[in-house]
mmCIF file of C-alpha atoms in Angstrom:
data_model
loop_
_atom_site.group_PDB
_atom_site.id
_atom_site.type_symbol
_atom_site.label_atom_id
_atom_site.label_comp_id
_atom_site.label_asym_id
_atom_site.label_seq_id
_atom_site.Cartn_x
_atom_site.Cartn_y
_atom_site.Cartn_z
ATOM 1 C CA UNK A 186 0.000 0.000 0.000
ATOM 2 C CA UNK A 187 1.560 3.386 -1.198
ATOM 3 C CA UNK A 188 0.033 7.067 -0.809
ATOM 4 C CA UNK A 189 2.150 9.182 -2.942
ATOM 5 C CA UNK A 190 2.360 12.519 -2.084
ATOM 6 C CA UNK A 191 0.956 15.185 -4.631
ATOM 7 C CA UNK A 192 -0.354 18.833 -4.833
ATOM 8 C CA UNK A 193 -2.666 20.489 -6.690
ATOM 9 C CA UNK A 194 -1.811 22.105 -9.664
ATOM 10 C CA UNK A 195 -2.113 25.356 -10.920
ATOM 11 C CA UNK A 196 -5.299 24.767 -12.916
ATOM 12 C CA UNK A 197 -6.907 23.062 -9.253
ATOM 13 C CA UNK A 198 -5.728 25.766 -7.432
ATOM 14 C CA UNK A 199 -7.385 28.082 -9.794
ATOM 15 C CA UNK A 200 -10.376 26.096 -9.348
ATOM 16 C CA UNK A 201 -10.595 26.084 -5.867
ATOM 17 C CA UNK A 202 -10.769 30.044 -5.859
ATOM 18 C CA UNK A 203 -13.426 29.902 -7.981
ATOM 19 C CA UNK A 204 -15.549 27.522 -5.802
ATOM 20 C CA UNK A 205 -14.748 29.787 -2.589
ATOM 21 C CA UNK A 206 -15.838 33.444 -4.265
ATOM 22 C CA UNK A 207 -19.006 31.682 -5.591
ATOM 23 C CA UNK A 208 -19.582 30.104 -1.879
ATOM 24 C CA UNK A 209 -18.492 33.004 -0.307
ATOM 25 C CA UNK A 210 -21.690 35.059 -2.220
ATOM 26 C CA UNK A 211 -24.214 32.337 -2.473
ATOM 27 C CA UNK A 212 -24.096 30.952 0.994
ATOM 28 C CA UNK A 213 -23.569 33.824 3.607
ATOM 29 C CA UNK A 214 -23.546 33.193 7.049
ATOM 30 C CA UNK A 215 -26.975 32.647 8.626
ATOM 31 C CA UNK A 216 -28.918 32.258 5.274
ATOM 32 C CA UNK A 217 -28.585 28.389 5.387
ATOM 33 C CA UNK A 218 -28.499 25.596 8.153
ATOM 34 C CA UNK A 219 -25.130 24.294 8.867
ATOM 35 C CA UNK A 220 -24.240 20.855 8.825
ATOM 36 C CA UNK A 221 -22.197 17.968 9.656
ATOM 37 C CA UNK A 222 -20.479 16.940 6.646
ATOM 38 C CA UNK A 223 -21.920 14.805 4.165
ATOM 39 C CA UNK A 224 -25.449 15.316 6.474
ATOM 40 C CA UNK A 225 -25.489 18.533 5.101
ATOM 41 C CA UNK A 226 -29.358 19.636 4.421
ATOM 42 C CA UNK A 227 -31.151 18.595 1.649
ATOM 43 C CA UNK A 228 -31.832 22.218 -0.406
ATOM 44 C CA UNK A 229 -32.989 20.869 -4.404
ATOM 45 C CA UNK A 230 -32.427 24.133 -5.228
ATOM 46 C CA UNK A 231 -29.231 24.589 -4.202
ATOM 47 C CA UNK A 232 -28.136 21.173 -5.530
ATOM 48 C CA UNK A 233 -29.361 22.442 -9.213
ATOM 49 C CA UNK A 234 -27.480 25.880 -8.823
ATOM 50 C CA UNK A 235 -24.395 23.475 -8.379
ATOM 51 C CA UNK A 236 -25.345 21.237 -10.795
ATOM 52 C CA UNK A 237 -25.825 24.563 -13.531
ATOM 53 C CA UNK A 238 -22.545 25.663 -12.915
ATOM 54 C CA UNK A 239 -20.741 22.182 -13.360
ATOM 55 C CA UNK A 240 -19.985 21.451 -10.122
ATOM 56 C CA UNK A 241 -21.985 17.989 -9.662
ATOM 57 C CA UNK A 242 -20.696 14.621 -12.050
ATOM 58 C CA UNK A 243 -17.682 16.388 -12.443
ATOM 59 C CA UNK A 244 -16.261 13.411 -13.568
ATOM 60 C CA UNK A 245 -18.867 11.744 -15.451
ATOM 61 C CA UNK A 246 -18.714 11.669 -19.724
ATOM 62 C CA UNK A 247 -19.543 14.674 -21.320
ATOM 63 C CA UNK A 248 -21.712 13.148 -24.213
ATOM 64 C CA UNK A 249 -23.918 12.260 -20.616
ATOM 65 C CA UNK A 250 -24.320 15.798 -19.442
ATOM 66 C CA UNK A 251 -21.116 15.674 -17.139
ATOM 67 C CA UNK A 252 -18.147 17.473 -16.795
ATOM 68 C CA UNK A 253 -15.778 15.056 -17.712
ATOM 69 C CA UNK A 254 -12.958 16.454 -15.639
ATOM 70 C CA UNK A 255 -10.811 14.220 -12.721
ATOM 71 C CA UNK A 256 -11.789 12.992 -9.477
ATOM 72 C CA UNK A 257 -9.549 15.856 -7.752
ATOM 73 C CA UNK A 258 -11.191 18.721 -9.813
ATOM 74 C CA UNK A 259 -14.667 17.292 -7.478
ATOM 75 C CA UNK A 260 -11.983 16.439 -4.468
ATOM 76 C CA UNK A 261 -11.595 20.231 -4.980
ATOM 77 C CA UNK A 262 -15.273 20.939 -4.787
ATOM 78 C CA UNK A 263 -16.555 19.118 -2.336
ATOM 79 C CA UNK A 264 -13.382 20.151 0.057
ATOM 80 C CA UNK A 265 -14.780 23.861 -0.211
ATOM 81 C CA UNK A 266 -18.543 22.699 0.406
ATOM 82 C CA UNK A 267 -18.494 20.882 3.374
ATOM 83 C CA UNK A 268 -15.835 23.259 5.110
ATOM 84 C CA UNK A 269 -19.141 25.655 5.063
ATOM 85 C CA UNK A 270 -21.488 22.300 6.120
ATOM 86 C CA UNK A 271 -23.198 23.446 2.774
ATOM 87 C CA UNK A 272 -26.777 21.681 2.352
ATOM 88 C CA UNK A 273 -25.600 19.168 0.167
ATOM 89 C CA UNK A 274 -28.309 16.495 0.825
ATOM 90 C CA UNK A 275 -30.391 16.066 -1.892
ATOM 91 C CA UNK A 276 -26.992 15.630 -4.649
ATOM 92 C CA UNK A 277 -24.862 14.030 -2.225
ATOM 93 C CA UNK A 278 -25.211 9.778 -2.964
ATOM 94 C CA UNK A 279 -25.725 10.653 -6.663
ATOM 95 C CA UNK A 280 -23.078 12.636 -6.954
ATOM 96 C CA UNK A 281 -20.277 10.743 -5.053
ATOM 97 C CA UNK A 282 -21.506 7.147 -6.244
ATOM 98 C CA UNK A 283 -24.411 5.889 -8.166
ATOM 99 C CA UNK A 284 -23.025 8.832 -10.965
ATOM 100 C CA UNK A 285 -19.926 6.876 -11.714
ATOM 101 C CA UNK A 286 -21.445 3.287 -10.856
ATOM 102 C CA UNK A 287 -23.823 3.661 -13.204
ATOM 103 C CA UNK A 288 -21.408 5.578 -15.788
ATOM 104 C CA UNK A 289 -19.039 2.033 -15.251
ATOM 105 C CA UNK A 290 -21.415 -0.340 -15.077
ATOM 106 C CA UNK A 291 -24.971 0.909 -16.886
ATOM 107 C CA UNK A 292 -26.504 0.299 -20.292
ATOM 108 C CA UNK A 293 -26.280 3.011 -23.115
ATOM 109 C CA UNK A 294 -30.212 3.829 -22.300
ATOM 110 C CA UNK A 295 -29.249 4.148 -19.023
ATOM 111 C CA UNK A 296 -26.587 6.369 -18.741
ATOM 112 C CA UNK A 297 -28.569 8.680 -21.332
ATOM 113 C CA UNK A 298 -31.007 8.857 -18.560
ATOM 114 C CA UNK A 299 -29.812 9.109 -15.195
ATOM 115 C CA UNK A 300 -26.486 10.818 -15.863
ATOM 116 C CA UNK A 301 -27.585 14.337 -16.935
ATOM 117 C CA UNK A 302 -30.362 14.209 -14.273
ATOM 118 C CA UNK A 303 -27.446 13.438 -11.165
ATOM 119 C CA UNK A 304 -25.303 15.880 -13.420
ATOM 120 C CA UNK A 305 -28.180 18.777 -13.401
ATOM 121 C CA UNK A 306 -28.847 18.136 -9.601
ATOM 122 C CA UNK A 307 -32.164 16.940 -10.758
ATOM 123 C CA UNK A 308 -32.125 13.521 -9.306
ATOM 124 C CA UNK A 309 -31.461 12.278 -5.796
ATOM 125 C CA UNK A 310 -30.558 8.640 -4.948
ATOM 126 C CA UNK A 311 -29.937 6.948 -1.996
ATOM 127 C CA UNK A 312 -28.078 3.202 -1.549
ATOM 128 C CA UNK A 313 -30.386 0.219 -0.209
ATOM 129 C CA UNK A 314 -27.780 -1.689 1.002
ATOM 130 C CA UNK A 315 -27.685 -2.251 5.053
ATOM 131 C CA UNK A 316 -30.504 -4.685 6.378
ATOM 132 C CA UNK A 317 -31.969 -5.263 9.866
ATOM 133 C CA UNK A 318 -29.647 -8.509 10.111
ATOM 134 C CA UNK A 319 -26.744 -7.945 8.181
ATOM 135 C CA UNK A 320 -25.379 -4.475 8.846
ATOM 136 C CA UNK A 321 -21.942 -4.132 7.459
ATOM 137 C CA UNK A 322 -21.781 -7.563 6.502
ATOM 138 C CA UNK A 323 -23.446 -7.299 2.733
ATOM 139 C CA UNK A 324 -22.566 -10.261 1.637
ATOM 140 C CA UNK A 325 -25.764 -11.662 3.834
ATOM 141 C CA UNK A 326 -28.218 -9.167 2.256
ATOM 142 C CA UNK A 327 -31.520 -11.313 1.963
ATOM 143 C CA UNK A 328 -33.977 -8.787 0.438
ATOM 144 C CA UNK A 329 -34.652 -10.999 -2.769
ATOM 145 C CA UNK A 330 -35.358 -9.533 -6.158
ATOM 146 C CA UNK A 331 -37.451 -13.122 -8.169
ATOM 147 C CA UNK A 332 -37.554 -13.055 -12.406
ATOM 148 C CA UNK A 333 -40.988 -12.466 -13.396
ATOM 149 C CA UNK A 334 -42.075 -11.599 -16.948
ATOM 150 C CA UNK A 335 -40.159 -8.285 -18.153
ATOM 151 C CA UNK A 336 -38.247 -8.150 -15.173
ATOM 152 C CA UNK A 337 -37.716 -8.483 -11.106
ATOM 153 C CA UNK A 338 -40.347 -8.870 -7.991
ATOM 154 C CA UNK A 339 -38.706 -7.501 -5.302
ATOM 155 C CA UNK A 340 -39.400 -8.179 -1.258
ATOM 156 C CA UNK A 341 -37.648 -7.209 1.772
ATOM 157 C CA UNK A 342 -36.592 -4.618 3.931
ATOM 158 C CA UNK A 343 -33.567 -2.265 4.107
ATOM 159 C CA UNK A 344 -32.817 -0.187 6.849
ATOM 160 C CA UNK A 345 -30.132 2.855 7.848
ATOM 161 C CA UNK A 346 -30.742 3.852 3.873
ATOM 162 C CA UNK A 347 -29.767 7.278 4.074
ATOM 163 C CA UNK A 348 -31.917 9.958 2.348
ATOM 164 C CA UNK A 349 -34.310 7.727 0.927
ATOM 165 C CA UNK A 350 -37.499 9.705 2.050
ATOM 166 C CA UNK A 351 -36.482 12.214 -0.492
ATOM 167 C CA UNK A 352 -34.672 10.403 -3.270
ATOM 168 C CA UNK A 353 -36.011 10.229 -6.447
ATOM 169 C CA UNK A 354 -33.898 6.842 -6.915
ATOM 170 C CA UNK A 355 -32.717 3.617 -4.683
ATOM 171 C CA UNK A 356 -29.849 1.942 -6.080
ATOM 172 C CA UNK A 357 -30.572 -1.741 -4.335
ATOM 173 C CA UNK A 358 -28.023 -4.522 -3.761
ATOM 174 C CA UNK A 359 -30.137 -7.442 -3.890
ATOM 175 C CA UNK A 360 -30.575 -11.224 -3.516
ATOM 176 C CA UNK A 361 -30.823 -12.863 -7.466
ATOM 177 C CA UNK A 362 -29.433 -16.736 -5.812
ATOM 178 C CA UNK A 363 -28.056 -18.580 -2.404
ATOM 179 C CA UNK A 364 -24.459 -18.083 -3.912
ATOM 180 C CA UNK A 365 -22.938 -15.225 -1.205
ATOM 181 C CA UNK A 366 -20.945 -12.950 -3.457
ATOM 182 C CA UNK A 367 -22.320 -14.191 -7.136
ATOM 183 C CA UNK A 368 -25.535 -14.341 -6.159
ATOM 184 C CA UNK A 369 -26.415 -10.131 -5.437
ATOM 185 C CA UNK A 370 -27.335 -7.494 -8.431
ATOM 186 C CA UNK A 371 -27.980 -4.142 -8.055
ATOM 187 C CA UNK A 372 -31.419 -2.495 -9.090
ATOM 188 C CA UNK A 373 -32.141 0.951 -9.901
ATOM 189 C CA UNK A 374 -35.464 1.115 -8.140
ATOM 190 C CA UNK A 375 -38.169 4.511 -8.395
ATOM 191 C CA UNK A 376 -38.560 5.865 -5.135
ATOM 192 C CA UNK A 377 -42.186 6.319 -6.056
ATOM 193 C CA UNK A 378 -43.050 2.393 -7.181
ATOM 194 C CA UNK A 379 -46.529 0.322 -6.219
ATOM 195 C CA UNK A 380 -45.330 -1.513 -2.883
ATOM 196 C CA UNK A 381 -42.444 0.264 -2.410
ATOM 197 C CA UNK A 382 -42.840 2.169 1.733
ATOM 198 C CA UNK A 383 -40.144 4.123 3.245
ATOM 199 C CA UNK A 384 -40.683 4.995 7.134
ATOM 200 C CA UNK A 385 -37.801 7.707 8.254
ATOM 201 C CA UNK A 386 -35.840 6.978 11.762
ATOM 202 C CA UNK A 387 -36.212 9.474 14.369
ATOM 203 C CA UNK A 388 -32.484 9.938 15.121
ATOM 204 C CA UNK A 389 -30.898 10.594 18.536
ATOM 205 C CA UNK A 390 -30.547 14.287 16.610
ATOM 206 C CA UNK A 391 -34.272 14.656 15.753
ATOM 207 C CA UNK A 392 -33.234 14.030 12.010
ATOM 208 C CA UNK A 393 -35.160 11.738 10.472
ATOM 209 C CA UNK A 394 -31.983 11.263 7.276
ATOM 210 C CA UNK A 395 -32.192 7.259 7.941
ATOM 211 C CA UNK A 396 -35.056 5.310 6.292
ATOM 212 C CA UNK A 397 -36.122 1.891 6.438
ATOM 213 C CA UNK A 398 -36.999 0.584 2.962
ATOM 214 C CA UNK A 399 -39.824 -1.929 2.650
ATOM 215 C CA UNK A 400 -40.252 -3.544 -0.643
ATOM 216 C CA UNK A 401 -43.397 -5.768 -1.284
ATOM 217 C CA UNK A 402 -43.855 -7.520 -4.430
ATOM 218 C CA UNK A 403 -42.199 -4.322 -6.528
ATOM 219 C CA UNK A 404 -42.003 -4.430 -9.917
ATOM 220 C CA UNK A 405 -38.401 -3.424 -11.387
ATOM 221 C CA UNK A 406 -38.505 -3.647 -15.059
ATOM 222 C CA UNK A 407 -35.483 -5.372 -16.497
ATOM 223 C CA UNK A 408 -33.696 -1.999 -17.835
ATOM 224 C CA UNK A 409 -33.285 -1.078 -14.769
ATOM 225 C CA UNK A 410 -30.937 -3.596 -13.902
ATOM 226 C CA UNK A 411 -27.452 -2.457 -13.277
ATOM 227 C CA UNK A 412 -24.716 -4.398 -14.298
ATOM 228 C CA UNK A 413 -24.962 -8.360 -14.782
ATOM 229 C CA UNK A 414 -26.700 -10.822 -13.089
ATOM 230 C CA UNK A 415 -24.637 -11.549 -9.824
ATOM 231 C CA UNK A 416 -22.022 -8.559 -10.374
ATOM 232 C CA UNK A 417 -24.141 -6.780 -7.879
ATOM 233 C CA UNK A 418 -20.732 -7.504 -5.083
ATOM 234 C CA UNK A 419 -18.190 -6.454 -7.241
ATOM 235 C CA UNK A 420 -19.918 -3.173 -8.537
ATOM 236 C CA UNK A 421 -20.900 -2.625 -5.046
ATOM 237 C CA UNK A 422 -17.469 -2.621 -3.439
ATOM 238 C CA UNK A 423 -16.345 -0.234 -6.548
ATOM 239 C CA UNK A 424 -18.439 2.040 -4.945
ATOM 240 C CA UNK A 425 -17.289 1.908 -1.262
ATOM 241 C CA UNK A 426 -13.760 3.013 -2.657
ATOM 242 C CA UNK A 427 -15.678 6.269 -3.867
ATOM 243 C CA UNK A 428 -17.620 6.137 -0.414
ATOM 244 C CA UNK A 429 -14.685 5.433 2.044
ATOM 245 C CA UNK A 430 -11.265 7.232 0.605
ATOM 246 C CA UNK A 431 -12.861 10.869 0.229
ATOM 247 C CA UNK A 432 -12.530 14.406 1.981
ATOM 248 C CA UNK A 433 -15.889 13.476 3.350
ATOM 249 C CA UNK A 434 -14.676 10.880 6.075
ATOM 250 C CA UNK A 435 -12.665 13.364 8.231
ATOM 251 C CA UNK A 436 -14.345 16.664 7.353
ATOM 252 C CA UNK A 437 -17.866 16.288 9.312
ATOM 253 C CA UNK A 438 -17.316 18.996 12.016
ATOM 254 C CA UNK A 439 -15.237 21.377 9.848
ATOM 255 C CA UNK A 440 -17.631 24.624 10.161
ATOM 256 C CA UNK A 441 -16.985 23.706 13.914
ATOM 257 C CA UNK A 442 -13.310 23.240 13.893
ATOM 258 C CA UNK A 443 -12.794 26.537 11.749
ATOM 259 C CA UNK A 444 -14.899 29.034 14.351
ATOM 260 C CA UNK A 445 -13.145 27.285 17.151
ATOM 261 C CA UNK A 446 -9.655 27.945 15.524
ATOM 262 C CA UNK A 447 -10.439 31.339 14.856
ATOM 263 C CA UNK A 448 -12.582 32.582 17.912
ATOM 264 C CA UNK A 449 -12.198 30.409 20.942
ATOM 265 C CA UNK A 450 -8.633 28.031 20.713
ATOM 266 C CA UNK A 451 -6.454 31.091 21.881
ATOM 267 C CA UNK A 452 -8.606 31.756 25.130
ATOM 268 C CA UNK A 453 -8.031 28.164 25.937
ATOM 269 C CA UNK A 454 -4.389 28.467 26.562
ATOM 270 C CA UNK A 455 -1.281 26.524 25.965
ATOM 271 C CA UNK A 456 -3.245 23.326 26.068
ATOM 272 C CA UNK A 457 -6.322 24.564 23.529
ATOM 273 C CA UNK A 458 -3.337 25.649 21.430
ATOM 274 C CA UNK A 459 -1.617 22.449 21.826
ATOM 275 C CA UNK A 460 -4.563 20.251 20.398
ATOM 276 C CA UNK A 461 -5.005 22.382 17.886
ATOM 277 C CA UNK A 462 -1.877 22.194 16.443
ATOM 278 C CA UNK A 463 -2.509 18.412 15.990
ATOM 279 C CA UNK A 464 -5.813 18.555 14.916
ATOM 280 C CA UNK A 465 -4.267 20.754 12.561
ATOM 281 C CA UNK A 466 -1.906 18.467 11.639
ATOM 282 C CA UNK A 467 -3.771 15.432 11.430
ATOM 283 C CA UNK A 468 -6.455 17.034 8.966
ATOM 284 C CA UNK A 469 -3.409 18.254 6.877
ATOM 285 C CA UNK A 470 -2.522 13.933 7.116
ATOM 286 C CA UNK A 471 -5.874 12.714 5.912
ATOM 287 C CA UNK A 472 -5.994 15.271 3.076
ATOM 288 C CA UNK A 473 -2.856 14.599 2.149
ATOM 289 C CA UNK A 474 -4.306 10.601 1.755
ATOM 290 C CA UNK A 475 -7.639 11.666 -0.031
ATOM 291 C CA UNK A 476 -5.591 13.960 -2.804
ATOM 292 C CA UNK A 477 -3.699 10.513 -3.324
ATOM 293 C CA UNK A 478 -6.737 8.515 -3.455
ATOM 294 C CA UNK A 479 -8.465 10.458 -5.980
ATOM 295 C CA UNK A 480 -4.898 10.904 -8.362
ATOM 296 C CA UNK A 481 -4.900 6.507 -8.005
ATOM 297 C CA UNK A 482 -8.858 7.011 -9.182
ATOM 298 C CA UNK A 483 -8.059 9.163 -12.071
ATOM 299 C CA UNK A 484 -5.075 7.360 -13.084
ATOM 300 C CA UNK A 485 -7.627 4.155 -13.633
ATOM 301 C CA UNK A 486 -7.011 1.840 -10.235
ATOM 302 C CA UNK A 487 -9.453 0.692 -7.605
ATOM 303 C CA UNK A 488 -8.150 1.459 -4.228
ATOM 304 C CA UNK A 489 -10.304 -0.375 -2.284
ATOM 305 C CA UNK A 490 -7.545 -1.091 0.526
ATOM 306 C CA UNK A 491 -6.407 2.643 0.438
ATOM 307 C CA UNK A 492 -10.086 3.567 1.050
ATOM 308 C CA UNK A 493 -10.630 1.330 4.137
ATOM 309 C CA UNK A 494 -7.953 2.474 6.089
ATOM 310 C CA UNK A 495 -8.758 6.044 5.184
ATOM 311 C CA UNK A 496 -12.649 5.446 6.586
ATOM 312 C CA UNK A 497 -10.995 3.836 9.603
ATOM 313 C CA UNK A 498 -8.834 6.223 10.235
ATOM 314 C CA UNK A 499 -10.108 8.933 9.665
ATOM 315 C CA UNK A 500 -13.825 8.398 10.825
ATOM 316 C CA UNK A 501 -11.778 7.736 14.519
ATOM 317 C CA UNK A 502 -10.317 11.245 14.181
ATOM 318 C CA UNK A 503 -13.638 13.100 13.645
ATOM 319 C CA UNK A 504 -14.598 11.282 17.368
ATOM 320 C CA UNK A 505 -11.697 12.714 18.332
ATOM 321 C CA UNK A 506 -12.416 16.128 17.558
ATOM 322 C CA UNK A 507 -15.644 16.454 18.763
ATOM 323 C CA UNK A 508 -14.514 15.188 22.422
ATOM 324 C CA UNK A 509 -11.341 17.738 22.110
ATOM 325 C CA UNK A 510 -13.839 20.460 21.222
ATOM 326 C CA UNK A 511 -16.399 20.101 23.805
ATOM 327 C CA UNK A 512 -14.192 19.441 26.532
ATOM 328 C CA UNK A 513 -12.339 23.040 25.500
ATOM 329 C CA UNK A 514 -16.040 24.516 25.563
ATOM 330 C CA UNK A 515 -16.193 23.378 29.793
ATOM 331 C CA UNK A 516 -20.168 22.439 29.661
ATOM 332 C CA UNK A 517 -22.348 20.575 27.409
ATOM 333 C CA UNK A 518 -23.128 22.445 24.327
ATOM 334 C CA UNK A 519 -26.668 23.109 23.757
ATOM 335 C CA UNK A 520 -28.358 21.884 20.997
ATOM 336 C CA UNK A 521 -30.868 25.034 21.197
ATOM 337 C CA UNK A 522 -28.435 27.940 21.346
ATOM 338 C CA UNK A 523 -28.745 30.059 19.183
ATOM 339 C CA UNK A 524 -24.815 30.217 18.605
ATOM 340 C CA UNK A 525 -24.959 27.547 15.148
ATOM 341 C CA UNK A 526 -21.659 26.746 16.213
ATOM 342 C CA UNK A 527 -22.264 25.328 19.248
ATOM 343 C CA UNK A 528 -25.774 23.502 18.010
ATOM 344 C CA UNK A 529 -23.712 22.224 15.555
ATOM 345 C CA UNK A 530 -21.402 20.900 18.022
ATOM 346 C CA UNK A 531 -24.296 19.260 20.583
ATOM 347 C CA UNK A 532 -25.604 17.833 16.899
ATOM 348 C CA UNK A 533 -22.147 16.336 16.610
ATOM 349 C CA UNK A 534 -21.619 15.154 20.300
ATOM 350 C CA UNK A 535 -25.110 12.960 19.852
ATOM 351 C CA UNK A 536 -24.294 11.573 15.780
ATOM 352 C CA UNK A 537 -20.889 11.037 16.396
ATOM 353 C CA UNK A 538 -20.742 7.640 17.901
ATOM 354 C CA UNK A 539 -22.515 6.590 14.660
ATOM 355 C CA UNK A 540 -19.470 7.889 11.841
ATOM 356 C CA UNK A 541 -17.376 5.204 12.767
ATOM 357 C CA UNK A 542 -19.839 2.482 11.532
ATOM 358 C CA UNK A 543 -21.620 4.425 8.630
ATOM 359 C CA UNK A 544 -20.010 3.263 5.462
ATOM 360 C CA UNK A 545 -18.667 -0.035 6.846
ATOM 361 C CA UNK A 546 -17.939 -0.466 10.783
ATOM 362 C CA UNK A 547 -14.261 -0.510 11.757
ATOM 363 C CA UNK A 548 -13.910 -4.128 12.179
ATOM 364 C CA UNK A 549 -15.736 -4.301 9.116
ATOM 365 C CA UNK A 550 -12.546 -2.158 7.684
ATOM 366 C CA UNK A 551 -9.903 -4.073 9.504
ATOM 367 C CA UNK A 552 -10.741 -6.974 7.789
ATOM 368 C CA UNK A 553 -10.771 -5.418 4.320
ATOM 369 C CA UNK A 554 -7.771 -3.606 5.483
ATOM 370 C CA UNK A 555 -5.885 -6.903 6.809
ATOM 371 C CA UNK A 556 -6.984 -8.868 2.974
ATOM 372 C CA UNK A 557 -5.638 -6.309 0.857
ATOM 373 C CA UNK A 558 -2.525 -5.997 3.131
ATOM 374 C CA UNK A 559 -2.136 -9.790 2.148
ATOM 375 C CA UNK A 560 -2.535 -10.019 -1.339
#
C-alpha cells in the first residue's frame, strides 16, 4: 500500500478560488443551516445551482451531461462545500456514487437517462444496502429480487438507507441466488413504485436522514438492472472506494473546527493551542491521503484497501475532535443555542458515535484492510 504525495496544480488551485468566491456570495452566514459533513441539508435548489454551474458529475462523460474532468477537480469541490457544512443532501449519494457506478457499469439507455439528471442536480438517490440482520456484513443481504415476466419482484426490507425519504432513486443490492458474493445485483429502483414504503428513523438528533426501505412484491422492469446478473458484489465494493477514501470521512465537524480555531482556541491556553496544532496536523494527514486517493482514481485503479484504512482512520479522528472540542467549551453544548456553532457541536456530540460504523464499521474495515494488506 503506497500514498504518494501530490499537490494540486495550478489549474486546481485556480479552481478552488473559484468555488470559494461563488460560496463566499451564495451561501452567507446565517442564510442556510449548517451541517455535519456529508449530512449537510437537503436544499434541491441549491443542488441544481451546483449542478448549472458544473460542479456535480464532475467526472462523469460529457456526451452524458457531465463534466468530464478528474476525481480531484470534485476532491476540490466538495473540500470547499463541506468546510461551510453546505446543504448538500439532496446531490450528495448521486453525486459521489451511483453517478460513476452507473457511468461504469450501466446500459447506453441508461446512462442517457440518469447521468444528466445526477449531473443537473435533478435527481437524488440513496443506496439500499444495510438490512436489519446484516449491517456491514453485505454479503448476507436477503432482500430478494425473483424473475418475473419483463423483469424483477422484489421483497424485503432495508434499513439505515440514508436519504431515501427524499430520493427520487434507490440503487438496491439485492438477492438474485443462495451463492454469497455471485448471487447479489444491483437495481435501480423509483422511489415512487406500487409496494415500495419508506418509514424515516427518528435519530438521537431529531433528524429523520435514515429510512427503512420496505419492498413488497415491486415491480423493477429489467432496464433497470445495473450491471450483470450476480455482479451486484463487485460493482458494489467499486463504490465503497468512492464512499470510504474521500474528503468526506474526516471533514464532518469542519464549520466547527474553523470558528473554534479562529474565535475560541487562543482563550483556551497553551493546552487549547496544543490540540489544535494536531488537529491541525492530522487534517493536513488525511488530506494529504484523499488527494492521493483520488490521483490513483483518475489514473484508472481501484483502491479499495487505500479507502478502508482512510474510513478507519479517519472516521476515529472526527470522534476525536468532537470530544477535544467540547471538553475546550467546559459544559455541554446546547443543541438550542442560538450560537450555530455550538448547536452544531451538541448535533455532533449525539451523531458522532454513529461515523465510525456508517459506510462499513471498523472491524468491518480491519478486515478489508488486513486482505488487501495480504494479497
Amino acid at each position: 500500500m503506497r500514498f504518494d504525495a501530490t499537490e494540486l496544480t495550478i489549474e486546481e488551485l485556480e479552481l478552488q478560488a473559484e468555488v470559494r468566491e461563488y460560496l463566499d456570495k451564495r451561501l452567507t452566514p446565517g442564510s442556510y443551516p449548517l451541517g455535519l459533513g456529508m449530512s449537510g441539508a437537503v436544499d434541491p435548489v441549491f443542488s441544481r445551482d451546483l449542478g448549472s454551474r458544473g460542479w456535480l458529475g464532475m467526472s462523469l462523460p460529457k456526451e452524458y451531461g457531465g463534466g468530464g474532468r478528474s476525481a480531484v477537480d470534485r476532491l476540490v469541490v466538495v473540500e470547499e462545500l463541506l468546510a461551510r457544512g453546505a446543504p448538500v443532501g439532496y446531490h450528495w449519494i448521486g453525486d459521489r456514487q451511483s453517478g460513476p457506478s452507473i457511468a461504469a457499469n450501466g446500459t447506453e439507455e441508461q446512462k442517457r437517462y440518469f447521468l444528466p439528471g445526477i449531473a443537473g442536480g435533478e435527481f437524488s438517490f440513496s443506496i439500499g444496502m444495510s438490512e436489519p440482520d446484516s449491517g456491514s456484513d453485505l454479503a448476507s443481504v436477503r432482500t430478494r429480487a425473483e424473475r418475473v415476466d419483463g423483469g424483477w419482484k422484489v421483497n424485503g426490507t432495508k434499513i439505515w438507507t440514508t436519504g431515501a425519504f427524499h430520493a427520487t432513486h434507490i440503487l438496491a443490492l439485492l438477492r438474485t441466488s443462495a451463492d454469497k458474493h455471485n448471487g447479489l445485483t444491483q437495481l435501480i429502483v423509483d422511489r415512487d413504485s406500487d409496494g415500495l414504503t419508506v418509514s424515516p428513523i427518528p435519530f438521537i438528533d431529531g433528524s429523520e436522514d435514515f429510512c427503512e426501505v420496505s419492498f413488497q412484491d415491486v415491480f423493477v422492469p429489467d432496464s433497470r438492472r445495473l450491471g450483470d446478473v450476480g455482479a451486484g458484489w463487485g460493482q458494489n465494493t467499486g463504490e465503497l472506494a468512492l464512499e470510504r477514501g474521500g474528503v468526506d470521512r474526516w471533514m464532518s465537524l469542519m464549520p466547527v473546527l474553523e470558528n473554534w480555531a479562529a474565535n475560541r482556541a487562543a482563550q483556551g491556553g497553551p493546552a487549547a493551542l496544543a490540540d489544535l496544532g494536531s488537529i491541525a496536523a492530522r487534517c493536513w494527514a488525511f488530506r494529504g491521503m484523499s488527494l492521493s486517493i483520488a490521483r490513483m482514481v483518475d489514473a484508472g485503479r481501484s483502491p479499495v484497501t487505500e479507502a478502508a484504512l482512510i474510513k478507519e482512520m479517519a472516521t476515529r479522528f472526527e470522534q476525536d475532535c468532537v470530544a477535544t472540542v467540547a471538553r475546550h467549551l467546559g459544559r455541554a453544548p446546547d443543541l438550542a443555542s442560538d450560537d450555530p456553532y455550538e448547536s452544531l457541536l451538541a448535533r455532533a456530540v449525539l451523531v458522532a458515535p454513529s461515523w465510525s460504523i456508517r459506510g462499513g464499521t471498523n472491524e468491518i474495515l480491519r478486515t478489508v484492510i488486513v486482505k488487501g494488506l495480504n494479497r
